Coordinates of C-alpha atoms (C1' of nucleotides) and ligand atoms in Angstrom, one line a residue:
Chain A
X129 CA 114.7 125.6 99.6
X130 CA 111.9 127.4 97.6
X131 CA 112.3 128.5 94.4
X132 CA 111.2 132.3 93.2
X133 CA 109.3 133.3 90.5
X134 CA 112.3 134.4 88.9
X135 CA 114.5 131.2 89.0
X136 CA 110.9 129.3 87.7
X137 CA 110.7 131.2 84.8
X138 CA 114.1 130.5 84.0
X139 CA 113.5 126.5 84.4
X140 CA 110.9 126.4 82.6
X141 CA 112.5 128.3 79.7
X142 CA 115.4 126.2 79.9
X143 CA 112.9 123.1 79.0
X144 CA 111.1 124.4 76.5
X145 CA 114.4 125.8 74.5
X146 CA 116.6 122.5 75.3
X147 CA 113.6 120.6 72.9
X148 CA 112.7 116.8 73.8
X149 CA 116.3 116.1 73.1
X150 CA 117.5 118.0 76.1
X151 CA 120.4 120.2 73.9
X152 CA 122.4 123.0 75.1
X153 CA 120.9 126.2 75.5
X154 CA 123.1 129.3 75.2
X155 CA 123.2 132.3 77.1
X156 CA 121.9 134.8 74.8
X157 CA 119.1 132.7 73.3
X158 CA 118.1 133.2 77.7
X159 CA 118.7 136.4 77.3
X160 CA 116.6 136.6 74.5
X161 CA 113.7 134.7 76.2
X162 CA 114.1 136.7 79.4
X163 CA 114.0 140.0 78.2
X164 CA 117.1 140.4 79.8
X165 CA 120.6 141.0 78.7
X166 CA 123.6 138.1 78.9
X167 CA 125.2 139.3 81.7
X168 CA 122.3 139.0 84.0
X169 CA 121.8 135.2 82.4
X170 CA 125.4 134.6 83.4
X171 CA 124.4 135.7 87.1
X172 CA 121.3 133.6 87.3
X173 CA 123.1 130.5 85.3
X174 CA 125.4 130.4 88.6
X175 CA 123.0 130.5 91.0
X176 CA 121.0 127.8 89.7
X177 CA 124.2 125.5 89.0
X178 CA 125.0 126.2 92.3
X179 CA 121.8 125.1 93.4
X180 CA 122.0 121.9 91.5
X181 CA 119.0 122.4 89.3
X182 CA 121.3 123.1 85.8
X183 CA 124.4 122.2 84.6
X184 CA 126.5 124.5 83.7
X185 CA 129.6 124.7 82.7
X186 CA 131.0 128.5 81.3
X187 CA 131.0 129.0 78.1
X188 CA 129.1 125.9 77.3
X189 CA 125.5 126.7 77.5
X190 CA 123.5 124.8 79.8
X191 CA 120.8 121.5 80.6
X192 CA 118.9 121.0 83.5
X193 CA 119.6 118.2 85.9
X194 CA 116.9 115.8 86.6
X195 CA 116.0 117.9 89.9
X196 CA 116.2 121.0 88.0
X197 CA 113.7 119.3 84.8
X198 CA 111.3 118.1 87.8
X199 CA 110.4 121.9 88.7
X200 CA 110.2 123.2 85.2
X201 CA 107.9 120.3 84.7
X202 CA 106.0 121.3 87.8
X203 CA 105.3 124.7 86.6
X204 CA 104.0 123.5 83.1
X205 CA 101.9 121.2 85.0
X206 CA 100.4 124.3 86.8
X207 CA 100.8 126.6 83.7
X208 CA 98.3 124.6 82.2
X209 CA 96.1 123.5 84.0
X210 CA 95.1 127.2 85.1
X211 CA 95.2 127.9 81.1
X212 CA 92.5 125.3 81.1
X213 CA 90.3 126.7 83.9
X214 CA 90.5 129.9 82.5
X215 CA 89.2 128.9 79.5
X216 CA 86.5 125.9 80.2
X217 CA 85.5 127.5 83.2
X218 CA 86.1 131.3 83.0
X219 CA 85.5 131.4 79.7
X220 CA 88.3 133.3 78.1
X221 CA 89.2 132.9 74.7
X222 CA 93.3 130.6 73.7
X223 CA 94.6 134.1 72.3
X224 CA 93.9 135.3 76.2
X225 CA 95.0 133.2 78.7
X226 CA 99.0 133.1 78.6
X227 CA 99.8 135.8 80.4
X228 CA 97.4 135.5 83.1
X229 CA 98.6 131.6 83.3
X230 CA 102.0 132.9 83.3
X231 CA 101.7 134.6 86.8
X232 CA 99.5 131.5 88.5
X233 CA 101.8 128.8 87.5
X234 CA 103.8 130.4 90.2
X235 CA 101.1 130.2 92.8
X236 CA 103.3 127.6 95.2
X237 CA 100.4 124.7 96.6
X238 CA 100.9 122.1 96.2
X239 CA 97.4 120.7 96.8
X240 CA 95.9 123.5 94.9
X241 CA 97.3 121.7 91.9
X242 CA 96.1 118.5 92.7
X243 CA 92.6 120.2 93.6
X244 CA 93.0 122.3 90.3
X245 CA 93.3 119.2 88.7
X246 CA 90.8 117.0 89.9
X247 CA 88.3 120.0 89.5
X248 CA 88.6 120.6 85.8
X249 CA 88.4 116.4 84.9
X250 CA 92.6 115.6 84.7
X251 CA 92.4 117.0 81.5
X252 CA 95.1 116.1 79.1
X253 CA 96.0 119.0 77.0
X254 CA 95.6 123.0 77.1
X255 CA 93.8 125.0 75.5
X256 CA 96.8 125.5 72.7
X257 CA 96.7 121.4 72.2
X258 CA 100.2 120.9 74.6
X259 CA 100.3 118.3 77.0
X260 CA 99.8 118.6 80.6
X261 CA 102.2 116.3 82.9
X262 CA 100.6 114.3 85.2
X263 CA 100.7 114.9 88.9
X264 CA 104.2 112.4 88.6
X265 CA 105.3 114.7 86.4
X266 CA 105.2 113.2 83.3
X267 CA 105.1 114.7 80.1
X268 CA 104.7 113.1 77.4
X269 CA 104.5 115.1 74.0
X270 CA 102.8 113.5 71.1
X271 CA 104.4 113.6 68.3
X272 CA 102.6 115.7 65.6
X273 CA 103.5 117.1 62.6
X274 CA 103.5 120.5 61.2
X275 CA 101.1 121.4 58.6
X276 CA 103.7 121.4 56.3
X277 CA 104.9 118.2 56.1
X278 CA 101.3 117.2 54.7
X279 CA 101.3 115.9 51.4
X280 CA 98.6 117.6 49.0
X281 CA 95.3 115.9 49.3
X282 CA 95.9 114.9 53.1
X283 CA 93.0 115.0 55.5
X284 CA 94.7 115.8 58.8
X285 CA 93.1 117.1 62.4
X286 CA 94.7 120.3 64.0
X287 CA 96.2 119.3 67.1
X288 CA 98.3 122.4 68.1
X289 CA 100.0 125.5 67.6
X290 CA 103.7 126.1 67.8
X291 CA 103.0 129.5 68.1
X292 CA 101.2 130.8 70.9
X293 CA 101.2 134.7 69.6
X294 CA 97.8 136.0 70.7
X295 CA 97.9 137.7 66.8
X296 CA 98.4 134.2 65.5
X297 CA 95.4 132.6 67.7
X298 CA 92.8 135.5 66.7
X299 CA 94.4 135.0 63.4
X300 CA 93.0 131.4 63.4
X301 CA 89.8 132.4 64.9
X302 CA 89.1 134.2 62.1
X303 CA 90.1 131.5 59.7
X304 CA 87.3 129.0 61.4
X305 CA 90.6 126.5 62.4
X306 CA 90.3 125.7 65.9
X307 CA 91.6 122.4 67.7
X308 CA 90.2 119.6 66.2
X309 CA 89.1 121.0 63.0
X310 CA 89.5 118.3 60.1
X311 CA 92.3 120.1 57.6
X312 CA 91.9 118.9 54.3
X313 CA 95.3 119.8 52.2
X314 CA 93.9 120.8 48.5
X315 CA 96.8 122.7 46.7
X316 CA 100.5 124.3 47.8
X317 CA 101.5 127.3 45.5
X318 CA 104.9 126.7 44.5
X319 CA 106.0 130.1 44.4
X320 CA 105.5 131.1 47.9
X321 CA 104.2 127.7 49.5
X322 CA 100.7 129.4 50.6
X323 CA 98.2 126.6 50.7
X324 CA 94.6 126.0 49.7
X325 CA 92.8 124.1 52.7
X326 CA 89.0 123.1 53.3
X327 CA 88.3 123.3 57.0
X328 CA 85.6 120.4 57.8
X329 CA 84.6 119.6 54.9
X330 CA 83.1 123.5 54.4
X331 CA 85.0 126.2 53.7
X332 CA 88.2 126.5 51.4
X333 CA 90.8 129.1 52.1
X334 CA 94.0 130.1 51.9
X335 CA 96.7 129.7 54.0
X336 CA 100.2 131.6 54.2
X337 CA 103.3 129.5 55.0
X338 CA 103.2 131.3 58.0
X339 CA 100.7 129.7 59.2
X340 CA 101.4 126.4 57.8
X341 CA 104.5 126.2 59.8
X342 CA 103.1 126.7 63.1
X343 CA 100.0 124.4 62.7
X344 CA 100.5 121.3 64.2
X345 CA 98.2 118.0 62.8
X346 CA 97.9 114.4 63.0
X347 CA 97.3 112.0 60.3
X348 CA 93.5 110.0 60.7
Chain B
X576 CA 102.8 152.1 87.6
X577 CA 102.4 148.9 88.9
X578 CA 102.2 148.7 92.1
X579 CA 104.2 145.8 94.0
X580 CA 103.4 142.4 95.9
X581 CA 104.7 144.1 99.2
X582 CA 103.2 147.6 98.6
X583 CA 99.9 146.1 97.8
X584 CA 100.4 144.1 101.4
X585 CA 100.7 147.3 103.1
X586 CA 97.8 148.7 101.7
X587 CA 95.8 146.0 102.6
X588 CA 97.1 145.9 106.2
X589 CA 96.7 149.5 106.4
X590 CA 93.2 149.2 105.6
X591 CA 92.5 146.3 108.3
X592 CA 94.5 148.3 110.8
X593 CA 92.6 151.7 109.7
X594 CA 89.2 150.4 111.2
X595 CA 85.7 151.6 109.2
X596 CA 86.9 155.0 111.3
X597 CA 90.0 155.5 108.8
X598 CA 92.0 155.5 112.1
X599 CA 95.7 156.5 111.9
X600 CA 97.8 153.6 111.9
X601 CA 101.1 153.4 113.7
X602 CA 104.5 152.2 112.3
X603 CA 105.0 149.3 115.0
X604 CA 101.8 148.3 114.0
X605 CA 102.4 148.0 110.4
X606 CA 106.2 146.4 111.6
X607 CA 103.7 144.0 113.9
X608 CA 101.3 142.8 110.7
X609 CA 104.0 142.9 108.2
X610 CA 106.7 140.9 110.6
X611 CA 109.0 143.1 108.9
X612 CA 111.2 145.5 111.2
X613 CA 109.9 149.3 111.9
X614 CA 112.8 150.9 109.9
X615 CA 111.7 149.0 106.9
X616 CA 108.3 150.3 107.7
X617 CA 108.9 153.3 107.1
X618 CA 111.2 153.2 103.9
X619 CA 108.0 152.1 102.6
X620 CA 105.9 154.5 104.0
X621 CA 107.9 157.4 102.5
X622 CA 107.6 154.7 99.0
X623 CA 104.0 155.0 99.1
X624 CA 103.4 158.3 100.3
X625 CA 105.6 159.2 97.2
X626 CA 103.2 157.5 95.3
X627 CA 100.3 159.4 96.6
X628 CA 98.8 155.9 98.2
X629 CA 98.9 157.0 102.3
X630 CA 99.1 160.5 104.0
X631 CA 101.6 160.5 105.7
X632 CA 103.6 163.0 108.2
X633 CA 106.6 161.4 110.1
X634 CA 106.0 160.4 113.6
X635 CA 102.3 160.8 112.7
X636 CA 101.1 157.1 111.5
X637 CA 99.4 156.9 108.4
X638 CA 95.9 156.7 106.4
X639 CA 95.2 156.0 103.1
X640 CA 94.4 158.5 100.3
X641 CA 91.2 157.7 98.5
X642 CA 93.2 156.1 95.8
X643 CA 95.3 153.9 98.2
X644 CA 92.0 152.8 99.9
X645 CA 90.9 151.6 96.0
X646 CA 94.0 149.5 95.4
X647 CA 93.5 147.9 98.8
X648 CA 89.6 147.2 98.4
X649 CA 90.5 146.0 95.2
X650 CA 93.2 143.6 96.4
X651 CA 90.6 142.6 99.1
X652 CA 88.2 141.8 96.8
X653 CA 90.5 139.6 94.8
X654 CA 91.3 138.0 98.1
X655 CA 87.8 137.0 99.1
X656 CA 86.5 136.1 95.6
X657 CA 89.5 133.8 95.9
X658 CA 88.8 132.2 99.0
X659 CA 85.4 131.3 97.4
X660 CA 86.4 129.6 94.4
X661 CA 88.7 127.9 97.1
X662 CA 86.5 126.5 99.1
X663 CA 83.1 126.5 96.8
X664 CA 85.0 124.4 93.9
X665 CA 88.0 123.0 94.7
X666 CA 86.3 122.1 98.1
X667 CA 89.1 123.7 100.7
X668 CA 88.1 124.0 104.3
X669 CA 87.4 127.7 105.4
X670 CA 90.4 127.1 107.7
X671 CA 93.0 126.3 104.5
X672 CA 92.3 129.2 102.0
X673 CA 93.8 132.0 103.5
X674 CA 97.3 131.5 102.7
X675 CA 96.8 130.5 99.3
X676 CA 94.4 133.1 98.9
X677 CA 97.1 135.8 100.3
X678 CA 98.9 134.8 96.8
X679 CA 96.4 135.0 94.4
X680 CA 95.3 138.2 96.0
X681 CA 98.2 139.6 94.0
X682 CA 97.0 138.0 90.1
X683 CA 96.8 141.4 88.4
X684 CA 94.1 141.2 85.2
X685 CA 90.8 143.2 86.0
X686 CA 89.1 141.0 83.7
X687 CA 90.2 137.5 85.5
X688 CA 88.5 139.3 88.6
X689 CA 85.0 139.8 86.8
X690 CA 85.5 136.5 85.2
X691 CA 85.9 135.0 88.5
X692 CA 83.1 136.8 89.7
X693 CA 80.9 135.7 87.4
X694 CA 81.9 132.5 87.5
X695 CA 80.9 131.8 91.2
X696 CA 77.6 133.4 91.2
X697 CA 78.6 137.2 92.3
X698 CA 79.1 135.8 95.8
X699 CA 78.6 138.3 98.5
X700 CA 80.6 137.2 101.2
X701 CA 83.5 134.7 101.3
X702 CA 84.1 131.5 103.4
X703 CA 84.7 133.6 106.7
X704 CA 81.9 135.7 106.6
X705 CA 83.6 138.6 105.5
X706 CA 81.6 141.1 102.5
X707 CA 83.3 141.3 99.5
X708 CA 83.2 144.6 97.5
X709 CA 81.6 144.9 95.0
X710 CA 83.2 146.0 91.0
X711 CA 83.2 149.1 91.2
X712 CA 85.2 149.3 94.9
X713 CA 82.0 149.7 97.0
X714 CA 82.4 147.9 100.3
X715 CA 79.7 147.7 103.3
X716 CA 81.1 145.8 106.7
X717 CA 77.2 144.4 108.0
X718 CA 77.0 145.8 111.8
X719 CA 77.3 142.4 113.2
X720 CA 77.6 142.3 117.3
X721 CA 80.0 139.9 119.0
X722 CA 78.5 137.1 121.2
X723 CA 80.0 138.6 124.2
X724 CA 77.3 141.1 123.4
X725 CA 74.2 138.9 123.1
X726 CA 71.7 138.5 126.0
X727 CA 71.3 135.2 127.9
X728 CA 68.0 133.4 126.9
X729 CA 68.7 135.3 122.9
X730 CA 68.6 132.9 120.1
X731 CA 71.4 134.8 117.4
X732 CA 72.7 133.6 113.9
X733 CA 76.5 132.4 113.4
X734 CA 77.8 135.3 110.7
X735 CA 81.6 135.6 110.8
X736 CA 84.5 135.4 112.5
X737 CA 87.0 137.8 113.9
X738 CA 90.2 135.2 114.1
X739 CA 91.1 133.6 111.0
X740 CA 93.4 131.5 112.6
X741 CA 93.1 127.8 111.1
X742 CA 93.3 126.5 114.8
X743 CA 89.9 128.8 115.5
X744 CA 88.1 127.9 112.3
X745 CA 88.9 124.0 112.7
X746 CA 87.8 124.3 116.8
X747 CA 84.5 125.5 115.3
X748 CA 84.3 122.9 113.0
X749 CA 84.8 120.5 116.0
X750 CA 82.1 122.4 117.8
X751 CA 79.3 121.7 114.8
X752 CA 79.7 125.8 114.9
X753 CA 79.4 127.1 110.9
X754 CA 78.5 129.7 109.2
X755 CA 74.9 130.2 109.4
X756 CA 74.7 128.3 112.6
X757 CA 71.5 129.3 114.6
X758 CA 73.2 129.7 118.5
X759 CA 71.2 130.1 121.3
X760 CA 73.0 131.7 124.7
X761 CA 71.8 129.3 127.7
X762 CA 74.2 130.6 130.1
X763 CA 77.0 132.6 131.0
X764 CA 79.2 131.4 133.8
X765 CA 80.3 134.4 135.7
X766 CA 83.6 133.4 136.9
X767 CA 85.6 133.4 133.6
X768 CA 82.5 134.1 130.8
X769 CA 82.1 130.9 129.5
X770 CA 79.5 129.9 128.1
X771 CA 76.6 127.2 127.5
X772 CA 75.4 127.5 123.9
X773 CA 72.9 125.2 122.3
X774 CA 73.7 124.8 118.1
X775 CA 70.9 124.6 115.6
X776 CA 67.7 123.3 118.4
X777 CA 70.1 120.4 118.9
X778 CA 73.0 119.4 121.1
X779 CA 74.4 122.2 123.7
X780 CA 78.4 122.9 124.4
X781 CA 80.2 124.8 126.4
X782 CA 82.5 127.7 124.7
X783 CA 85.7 129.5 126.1
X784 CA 85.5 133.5 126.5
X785 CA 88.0 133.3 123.7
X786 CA 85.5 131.7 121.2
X787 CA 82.9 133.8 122.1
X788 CA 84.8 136.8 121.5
X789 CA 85.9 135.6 117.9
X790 CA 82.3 134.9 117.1
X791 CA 80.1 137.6 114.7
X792 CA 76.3 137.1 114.8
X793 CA 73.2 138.8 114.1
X794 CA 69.9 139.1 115.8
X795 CA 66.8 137.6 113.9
Chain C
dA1245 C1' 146.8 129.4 61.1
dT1246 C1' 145.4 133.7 62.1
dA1247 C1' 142.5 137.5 62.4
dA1248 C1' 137.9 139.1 62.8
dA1249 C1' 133.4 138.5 64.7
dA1250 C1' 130.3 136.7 67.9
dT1251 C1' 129.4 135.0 72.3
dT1252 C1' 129.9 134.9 77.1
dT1253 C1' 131.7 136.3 81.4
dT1254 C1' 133.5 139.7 84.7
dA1255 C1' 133.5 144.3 86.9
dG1256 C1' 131.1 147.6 88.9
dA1257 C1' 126.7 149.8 89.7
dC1258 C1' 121.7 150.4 90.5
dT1259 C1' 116.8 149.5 92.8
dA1260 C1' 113.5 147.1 95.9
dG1261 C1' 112.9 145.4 100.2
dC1262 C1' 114.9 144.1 104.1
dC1263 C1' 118.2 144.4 108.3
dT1264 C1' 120.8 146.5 112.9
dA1265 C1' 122.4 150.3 115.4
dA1266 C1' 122.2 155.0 116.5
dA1267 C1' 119.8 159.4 116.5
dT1268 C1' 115.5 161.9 116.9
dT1269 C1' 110.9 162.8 118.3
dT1270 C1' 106.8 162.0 120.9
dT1271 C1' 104.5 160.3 125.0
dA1272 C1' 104.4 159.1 129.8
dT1273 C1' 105.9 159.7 134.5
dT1274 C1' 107.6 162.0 138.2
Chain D
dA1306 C1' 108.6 171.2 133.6
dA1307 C1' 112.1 167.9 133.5
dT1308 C1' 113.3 163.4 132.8
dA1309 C1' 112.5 158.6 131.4
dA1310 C1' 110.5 155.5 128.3
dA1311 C1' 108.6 154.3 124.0
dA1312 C1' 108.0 155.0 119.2
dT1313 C1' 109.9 156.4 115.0
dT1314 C1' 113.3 157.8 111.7
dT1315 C1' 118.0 158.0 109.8
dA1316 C1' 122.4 155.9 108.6
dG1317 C1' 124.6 152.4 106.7
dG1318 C1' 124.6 147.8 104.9
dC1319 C1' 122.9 143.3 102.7
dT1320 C1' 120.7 140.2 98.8
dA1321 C1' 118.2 139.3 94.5
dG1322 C1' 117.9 140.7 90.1
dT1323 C1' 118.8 143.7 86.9
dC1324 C1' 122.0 147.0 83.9
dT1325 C1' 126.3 148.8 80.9
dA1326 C1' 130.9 148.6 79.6
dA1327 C1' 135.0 146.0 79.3
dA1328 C1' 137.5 141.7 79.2
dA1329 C1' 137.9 136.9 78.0
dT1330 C1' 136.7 133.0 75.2
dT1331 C1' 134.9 130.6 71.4
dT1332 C1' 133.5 130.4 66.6
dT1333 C1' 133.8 131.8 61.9
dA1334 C1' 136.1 133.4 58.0
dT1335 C1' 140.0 134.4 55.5
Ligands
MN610 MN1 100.7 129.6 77.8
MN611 MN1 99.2 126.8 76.5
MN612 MN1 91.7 135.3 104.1
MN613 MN1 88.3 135.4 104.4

DNA sequence: ATAAAATTTTAGACTAGCCTAAATTTTATT
DNA sequence: AATAAAATTTAGGCTAGTCTAAAATTTTAT
């Protein structure tokens, strides 16, 4: 039985809001995700219990069962690679390519995947630093931290982004950070934790804690 | 408004259905293409009449309206540019592309479709042979003749196809018959039109009445 | 421990797109 | 022109996915 777009996006929510921990998600943080209201969560939570791919128990908030984690993973699989093509290839800028990626990770071959895939170079991340699965469907997320967990004097590389706000990407344009960019951590401000950083050994600037917090770095 | 998957289907269909002449095109037709049921036909047909995409008078059949017959050059655009990135650079055969590219077809952003464009080199027709409109909707079918209508002793180029079918395309691919082919008529056997064709100067086959009437070519 | 608040589910209803069966209109045949 | 056949539309109904309002359950606060 095929899955539609609709039940997809709910899978694939489900992951991303259960964390690598696999915890309960409730029905209005869904609904939330969704844009739709509780009682149309409640609907679709049946459905998919019923056809094995969460469990779900009323009242209790739900997981996904291994069969239901294997298509959620499928679709981030395909999520990102087409994030990839659109950018390396098509040449669209990370604060553009969510939405379209967000209708073609629905696109159901199989083999375009794999042809996806081998076309771009089996790359390993997305444009936005997050891990693509392998074609097993294995996902493995490295485990960065956020910017502000860096001590002061740090030299760190920007992995990632938790968030993937088009606002928040042009945002970082505009700062000169991109993926990869050597962060070196120069001073917090006590008051209201807005940080002094020198991108690549160049520029100093500063930093809200906005930022900070969805910057996501590894130590060299 | 947006218009829908399915409505952008019919357009599309109506389009193929309408003929360069604009023809009317009947309900059981539309029933026939869509494998949907005539009642449901038309429950669309009032939908999109209502949304100023067809003309339509009941019991009449239908044409498009000059803005229907945008959306569906635009969707056919999509389709083809598709089914060249297909086949072009994730190396599909001409025969595997059309389903997929029935999906993608339906990718909304304008941009992605210039992008796309761009990327593969403004291609002017797609794996089949078939012209692909231009931006700004402009869409010329080449007066190619049949082979049924090509002279014995007349050396023609291979241009398109008229069936899609994979079964067709992957005969031809059999034959050595491809797009671009150089096919010289040797002889036509009276009794049920098959034909003796020679391919490229080189080896000479015989060809069915069926293939030769699925076959587009062009004088030189 | 109980009451209040928050969360979740149920009940009932809507739209898009489809169906079958019956009625209507058009077209073809006598 | 009248009738038979074919095509088309209407009537009524179904499912997926959504909604609001009300009921049920769980959680939090007194
Ligand atoms: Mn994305
Ligand atoms: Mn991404
Ligand atoms: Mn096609
Ligand atoms: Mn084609």
């Amino acid at each position: 039985m095929q899955n539609s777009f609709t039940e997809e996006n709910y899978l694939k929510i489900i992951h991303s809001l259960s964390g690598r921990d696999g915890a309960e998600v409730s029905t209005n943080a869904l609904a939330e995700s969704t844009a739709t209201r509780a009682a149309s969560v409640t609907d679709m939570l049946r459905k998919l219990a019923e056809k094995g791919l969460i469990n779900y128990k009323k009242y209790q908030g739900v997981t996904l069962t291994e069969q239901g984690e294997k298509v959620a993973i499928k679709v981030i699989r395909k999520h990102r690679l087409w994030e990839v093509f659109l950018v390396e290839k098509l040449g669209f800028g990370w604060d553009e390519v969510h939405d379209i990626a967000e209708e073609l990770e629905h696109i159901p071959s199989e083999i375009l995947v794999e042809k996806l895939d081998t076309f771009l170079g089996h790359p390993r991340f997305d444009p936005h630093g997050d891990p693509i699965p392998d074609a097993k469907g294995n996902l493995t997320e490295p485990d960065y931290l956020v910017l502000t967990d860096v001590q002061i004097g740090e030299k760190v590389r920007m992995m990632g982004v938790l968030d993937h706000a088009p606002s928040f990407l042009q945002h970082l344009d505009r700062s000169g950070i991109t993926l990869g960019s050597v962060i070196e951590l120069k001073e917090v401000n006590d008051y209201d934790k807005s940080a002094s950083v020198q991108i690549n050994g160049g520029q100093t600037l500063f930093i809200s804690l906005e930022v900070s917090k969805n910057l996501l770095v590894q130590r060299r």
